Structure formats: structure tokens, C-alpha cells
Short mmCIF file of C-alpha atoms in Angstrom, two decimals:
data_model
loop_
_atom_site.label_atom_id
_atom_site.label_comp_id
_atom_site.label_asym_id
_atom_site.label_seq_id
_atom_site.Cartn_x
_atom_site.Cartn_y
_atom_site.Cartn_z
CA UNK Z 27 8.73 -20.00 30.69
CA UNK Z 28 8.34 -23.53 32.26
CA UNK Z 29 9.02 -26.25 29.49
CA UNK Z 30 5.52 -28.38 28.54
CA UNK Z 31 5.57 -31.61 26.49
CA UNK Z 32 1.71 -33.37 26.65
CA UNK Z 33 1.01 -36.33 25.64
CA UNK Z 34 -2.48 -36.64 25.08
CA UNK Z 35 -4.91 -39.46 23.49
CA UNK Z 36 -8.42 -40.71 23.41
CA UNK Z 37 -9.79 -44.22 22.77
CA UNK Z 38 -13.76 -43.46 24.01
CA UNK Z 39 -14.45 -43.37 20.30
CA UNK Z 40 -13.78 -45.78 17.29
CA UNK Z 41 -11.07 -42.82 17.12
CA UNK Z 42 -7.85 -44.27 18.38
CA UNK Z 43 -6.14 -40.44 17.94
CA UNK Z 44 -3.04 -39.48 19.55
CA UNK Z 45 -1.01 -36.02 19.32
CA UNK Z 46 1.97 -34.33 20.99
CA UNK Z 47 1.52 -30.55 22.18
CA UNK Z 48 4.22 -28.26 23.24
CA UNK Z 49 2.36 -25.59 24.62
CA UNK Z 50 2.23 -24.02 21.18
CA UNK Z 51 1.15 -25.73 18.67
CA UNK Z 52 0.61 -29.75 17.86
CA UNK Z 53 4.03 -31.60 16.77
CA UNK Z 54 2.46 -35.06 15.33
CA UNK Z 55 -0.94 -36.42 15.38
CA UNK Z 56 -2.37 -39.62 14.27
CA UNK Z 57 -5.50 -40.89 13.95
CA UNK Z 58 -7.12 -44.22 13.05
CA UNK Z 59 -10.40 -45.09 12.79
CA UNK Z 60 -11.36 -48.69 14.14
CA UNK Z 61 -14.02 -49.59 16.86
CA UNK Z 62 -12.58 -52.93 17.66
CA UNK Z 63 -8.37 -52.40 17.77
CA UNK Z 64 -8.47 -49.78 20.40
CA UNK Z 65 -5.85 -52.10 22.60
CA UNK Z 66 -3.21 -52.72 19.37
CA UNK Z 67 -3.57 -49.51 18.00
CA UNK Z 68 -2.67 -47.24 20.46
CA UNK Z 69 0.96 -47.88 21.88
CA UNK Z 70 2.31 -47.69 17.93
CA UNK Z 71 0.52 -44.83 17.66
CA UNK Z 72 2.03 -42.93 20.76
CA UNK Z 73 5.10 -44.56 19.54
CA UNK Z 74 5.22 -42.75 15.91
CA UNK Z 75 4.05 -39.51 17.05
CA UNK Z 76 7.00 -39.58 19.80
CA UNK Z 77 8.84 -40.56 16.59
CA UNK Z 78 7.69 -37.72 14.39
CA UNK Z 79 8.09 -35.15 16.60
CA UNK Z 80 11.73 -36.34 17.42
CA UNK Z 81 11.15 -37.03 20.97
CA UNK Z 82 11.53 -39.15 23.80
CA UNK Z 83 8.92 -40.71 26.12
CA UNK Z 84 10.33 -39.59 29.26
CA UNK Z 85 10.73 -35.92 27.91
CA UNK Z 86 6.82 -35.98 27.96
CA UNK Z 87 5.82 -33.94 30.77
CA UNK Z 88 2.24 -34.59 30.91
CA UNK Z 89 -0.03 -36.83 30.23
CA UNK Z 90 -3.77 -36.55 29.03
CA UNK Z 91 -6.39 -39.19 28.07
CA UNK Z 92 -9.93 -38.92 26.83
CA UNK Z 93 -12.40 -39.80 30.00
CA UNK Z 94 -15.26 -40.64 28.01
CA UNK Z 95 -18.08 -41.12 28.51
CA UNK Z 96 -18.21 -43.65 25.89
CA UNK Z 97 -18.11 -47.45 25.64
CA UNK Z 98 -16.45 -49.38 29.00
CA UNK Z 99 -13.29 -51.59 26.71
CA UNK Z 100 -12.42 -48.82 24.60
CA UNK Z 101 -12.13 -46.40 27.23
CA UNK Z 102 -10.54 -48.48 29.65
CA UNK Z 103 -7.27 -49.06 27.02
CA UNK Z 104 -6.86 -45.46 27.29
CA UNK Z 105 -7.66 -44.65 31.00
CA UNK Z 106 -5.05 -47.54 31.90
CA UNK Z 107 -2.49 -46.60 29.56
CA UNK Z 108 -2.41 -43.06 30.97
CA UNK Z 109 -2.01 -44.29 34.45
CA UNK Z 110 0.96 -46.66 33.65
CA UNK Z 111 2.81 -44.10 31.70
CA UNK Z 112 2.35 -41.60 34.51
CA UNK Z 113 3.58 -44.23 36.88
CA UNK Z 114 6.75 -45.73 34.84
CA UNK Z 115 7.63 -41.66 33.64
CA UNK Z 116 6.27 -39.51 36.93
CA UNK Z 117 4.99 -37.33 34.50
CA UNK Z 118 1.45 -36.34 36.11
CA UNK Z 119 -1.40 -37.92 34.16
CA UNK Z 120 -4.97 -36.00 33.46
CA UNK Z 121 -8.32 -36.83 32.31
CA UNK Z 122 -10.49 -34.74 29.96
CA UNK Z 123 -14.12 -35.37 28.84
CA UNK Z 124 -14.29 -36.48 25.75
CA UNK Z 125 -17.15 -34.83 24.41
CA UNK Z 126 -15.11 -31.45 25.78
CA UNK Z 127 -12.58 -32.39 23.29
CA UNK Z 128 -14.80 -32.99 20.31
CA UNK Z 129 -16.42 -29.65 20.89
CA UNK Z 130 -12.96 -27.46 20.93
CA UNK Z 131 -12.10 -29.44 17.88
CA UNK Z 132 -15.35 -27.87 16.58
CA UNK Z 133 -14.02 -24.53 17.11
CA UNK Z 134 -18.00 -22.77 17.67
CA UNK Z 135 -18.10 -19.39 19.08
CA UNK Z 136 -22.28 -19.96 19.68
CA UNK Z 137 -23.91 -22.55 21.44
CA UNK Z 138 -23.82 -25.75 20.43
CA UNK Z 139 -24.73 -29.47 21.49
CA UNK Z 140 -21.93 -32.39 20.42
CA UNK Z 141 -23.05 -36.06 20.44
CA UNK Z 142 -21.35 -39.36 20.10
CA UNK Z 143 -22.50 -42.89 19.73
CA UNK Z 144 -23.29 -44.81 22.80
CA UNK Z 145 -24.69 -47.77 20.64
CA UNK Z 146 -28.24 -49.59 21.90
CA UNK Z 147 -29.47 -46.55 19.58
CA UNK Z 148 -28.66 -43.90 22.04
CA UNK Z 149 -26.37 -40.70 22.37
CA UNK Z 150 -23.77 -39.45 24.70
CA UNK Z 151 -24.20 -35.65 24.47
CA UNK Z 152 -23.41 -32.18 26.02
CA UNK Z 153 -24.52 -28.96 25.79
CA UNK Z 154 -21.90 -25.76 25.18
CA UNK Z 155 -21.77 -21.99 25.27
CA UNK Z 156 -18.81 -22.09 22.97
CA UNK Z 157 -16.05 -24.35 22.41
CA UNK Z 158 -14.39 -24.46 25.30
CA UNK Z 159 -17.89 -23.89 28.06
CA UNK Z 160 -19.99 -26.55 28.68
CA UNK Z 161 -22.94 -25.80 30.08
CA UNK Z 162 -24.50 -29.49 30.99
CA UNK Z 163 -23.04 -32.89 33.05
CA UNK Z 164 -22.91 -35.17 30.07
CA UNK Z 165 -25.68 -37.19 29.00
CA UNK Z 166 -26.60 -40.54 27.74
CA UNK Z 167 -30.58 -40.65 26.07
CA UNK Z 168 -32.27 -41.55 22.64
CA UNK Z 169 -31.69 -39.25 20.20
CA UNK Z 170 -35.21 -38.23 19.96
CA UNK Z 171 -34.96 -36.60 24.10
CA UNK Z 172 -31.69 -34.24 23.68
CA UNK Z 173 -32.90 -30.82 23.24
CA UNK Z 174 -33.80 -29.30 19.92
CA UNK Z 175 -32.97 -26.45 18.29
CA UNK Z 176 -29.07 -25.66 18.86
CA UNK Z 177 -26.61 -27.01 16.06
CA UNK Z 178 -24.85 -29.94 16.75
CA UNK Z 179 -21.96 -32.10 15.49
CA UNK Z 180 -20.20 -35.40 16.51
CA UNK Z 181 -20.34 -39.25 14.96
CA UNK Z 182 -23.71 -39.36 17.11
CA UNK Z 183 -25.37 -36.63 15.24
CA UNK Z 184 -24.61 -37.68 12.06
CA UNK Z 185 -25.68 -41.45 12.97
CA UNK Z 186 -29.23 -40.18 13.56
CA UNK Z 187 -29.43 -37.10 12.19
CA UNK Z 188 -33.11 -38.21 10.64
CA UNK Z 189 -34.37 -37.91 14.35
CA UNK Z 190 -32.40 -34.79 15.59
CA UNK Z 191 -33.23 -32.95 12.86
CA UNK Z 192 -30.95 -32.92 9.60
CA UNK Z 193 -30.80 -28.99 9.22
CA UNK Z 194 -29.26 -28.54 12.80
CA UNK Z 195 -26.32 -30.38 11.59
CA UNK Z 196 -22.45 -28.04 11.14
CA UNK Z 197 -21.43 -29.82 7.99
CA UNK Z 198 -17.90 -29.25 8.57
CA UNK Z 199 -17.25 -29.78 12.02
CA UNK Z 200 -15.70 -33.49 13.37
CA UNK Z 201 -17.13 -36.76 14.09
CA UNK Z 202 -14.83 -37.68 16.29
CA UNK Z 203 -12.29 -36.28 18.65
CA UNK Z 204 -9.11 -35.79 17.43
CA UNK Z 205 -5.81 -35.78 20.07
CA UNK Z 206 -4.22 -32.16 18.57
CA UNK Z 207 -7.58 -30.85 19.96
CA UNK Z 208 -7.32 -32.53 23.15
CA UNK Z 209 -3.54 -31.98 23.62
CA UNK Z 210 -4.26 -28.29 22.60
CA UNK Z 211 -7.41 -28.03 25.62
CA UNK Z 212 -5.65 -29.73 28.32
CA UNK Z 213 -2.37 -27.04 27.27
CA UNK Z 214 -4.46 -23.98 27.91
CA UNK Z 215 -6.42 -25.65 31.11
CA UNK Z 216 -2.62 -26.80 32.65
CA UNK Z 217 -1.63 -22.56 31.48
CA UNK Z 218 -4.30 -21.20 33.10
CA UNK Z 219 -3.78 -22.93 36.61
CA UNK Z 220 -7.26 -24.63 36.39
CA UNK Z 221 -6.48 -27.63 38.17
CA UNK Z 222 -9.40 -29.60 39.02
CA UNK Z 223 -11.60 -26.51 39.00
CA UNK Z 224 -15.17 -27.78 38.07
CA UNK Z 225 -13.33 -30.67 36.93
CA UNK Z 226 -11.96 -29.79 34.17
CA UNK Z 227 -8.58 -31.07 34.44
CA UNK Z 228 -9.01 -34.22 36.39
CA UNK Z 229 -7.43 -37.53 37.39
CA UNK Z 230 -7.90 -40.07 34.23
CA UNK Z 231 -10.94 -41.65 35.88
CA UNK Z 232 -13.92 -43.34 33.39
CA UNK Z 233 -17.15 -41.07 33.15
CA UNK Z 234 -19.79 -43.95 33.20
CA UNK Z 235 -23.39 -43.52 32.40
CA UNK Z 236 -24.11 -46.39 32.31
CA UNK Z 237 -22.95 -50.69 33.25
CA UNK Z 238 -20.88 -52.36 30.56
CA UNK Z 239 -22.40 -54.01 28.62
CA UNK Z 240 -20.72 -57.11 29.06
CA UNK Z 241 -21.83 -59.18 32.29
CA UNK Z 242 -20.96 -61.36 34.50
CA UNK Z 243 -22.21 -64.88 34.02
CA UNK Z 244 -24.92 -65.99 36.76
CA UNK Z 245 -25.09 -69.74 38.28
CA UNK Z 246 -25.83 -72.39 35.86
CA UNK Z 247 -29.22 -73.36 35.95
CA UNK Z 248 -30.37 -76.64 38.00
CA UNK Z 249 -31.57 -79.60 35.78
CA UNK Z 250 -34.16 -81.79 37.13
CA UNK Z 251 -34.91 -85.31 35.71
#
């Protein structure tokens, strides 16, 4: 049986959430909530759950970050962090939609739509068969355009569940993606020999739907006396 160790976390979220996966089962996991600390939370979170589980970085033998989509400076931290570790370790690094990870954490069997915040009052969403089959490219709209009807879950649903409908929302499924769920996905995908089937299992690149929403400063305007 080939040894797996992955290292997985995700920072698209005000979830910085980070876990350890043997192939099995989830060693350590931690998870804080905070929109703004994405950069200084994440590297002494890796570090305790290396520490938890008794492990060492470069035992790690794969590593997988959340690829959005969600806001550009929170995913970035964990998009670049993925690619330095898999540079400094040679441990191969992956990228898994985010959204992908909040619905397996969600553990449906039926179909289901997850949605996150994408702030300006709109919604990054997807639709699935089940928890681990999405059936639609991942969205960005106002809450009042994704498709009625199917349950849904995810910090976006809950944030405006007055317009999507209050009685479509599962109660007890997660806001937010959590890492063991991620860690756990990306395990079965790398055990099943998906690759980068349908994408999948990719390269930790950004899904963007939209610019940043920071800009770039234009030419100071011209005074005239």
C-alpha cells in the first residue's frame, strides 16, 4: 500500500482550516474563524496540526489547498503557500474547489446547491448530485438568480437566506469548509487515479469570477488655475 500524508488547507473563506489526512482518517484539524488574519493564521496553524499529529513537514506527501472561488487576498495566502511548500518539500501540490469541499463536508446523498459569500451582496454557488458530483462550473450572482427549489447550505445561504428561501435551508450542515473534509476529498480523488480528470484534482491555481476588488490607482488628475 503506497504511504499518503496530505496536507490540505483552505483560506477562500473567513475559515482559515487546516487538517492532516493519512489516507484513512483525519489526524488534527484546526479551524479559526477570521476574515481579515488569513496571512498570520495559517502557517501556526499547519504548524500545530503537524504538531498534533506527531509529524514532520517533509513527511507530508501531498499537498492540497482550497482554489476558491472566493475573495482575491484570502485566497491568494493559501494558493501561494501551497506552491512554496511543494517547492521547498517536492511534495506535489493540488488545488480543489472550494465549494467541492464544503459540499463533501455536507455529506448529502440528494441534490443539493452550496453557497458562500462573495460580498457586494452576491453568492459564489454550485450545484451537486451528491456530495462528491457537481453538476455546474461555479457561479458568482445575487442571491435572488441561483436556482430555487434544491436545499442548500454554506455561510452564503445562511447570509441571505430571506431571499433564497428560509425552508430550503439543511440546518445542520457547515458554513464553511472545513480542511478534514478537504484532506479527506483530495485522499479518495489521489486513490482513485483521477488526476486532473474534469479537473478535479488540479494545480493550486485561483478560480476567479470576478477582478479584485482592490485596483490599481489611475493618473492623478490635472489641475488647472
Amino acid at each position: 500500500m503506497t504511504f499518503v500524508l496530505v496536507l490540505a488547507f483552505d483560506t477562500a473563506t473567513p475559515a482559515v482550516t487546516v487538517a492532516l489526512h493519512d489516507g484513512d482518517r483525519v489526524l488534527a484539524e484546526s479551524t479559526t474563524i477570521d476574515a481579515r488574519r488569513h496571512g498570520e493564521l495559517l502557517i501556526p496553524s499547519v504548524e500545530r496540526v503537524l504538531r498534533e499529529a506527531g509529524v514532520r513537514l517533509h513527511d507530508v506527501t501531498a499537498i492540497v489547498a482550497g482554489s476558491g472561488p472566493g475573495p482575491y487576498t484570502g485566497l491568494r495566502v493559501g494558493l501561494m503557500t501551497a506552491q512554496a511548500l511543494s517547492s521547498t518539500m517536492g511534495a506535489p501540490a493540488y488545488g480543489v474547489c472550494t465549494l467541492d469541499a464544503l459540499a463533501y463536508a455536507g455529506g448529502l446523498a440528494e441534490p443539493f446547491i452550496v453557497a458562500t459569500d462573495a460580498r457586494r451582496k452576491e453568492v459564489f454557488w454550485a450545484r451537486y448530485a451528491d456530495m462528491r458530483t457537481r453538476l455546474s462550473e461555479p457561479s458568482v450572482d445575487r442571491p435572488e438568480h441561483v436556482p430555487g427549489e434544491l436545499p442548500l447550505f454554506g455561510a452564503g445561504a445562511r447570509m441571505y437566506a430571506e431571499a433564497l428561501g428560509e425552508g430550503r435551508l439543511v440546518v445542520d450542515a457547515p458554513d464553511y469548509p472545513l480542511a478534514g473534509a478537504l484532506a479527506a476529498l483530495a485522499a479518495e480523488r489521489l486513490a482513485a487515479g483521477t488526476g486532473t480528470v474534469d479537473g478535479v484534482l488540479t494545480s493550486p491555481s485561483p478560480i476567479y469570477l470576478r477582478r479584485p476588488d482592490a485596483k490599481v490607482p489611475g493618473p492623478p488628475k490635472k489641475v488647472t488655475t
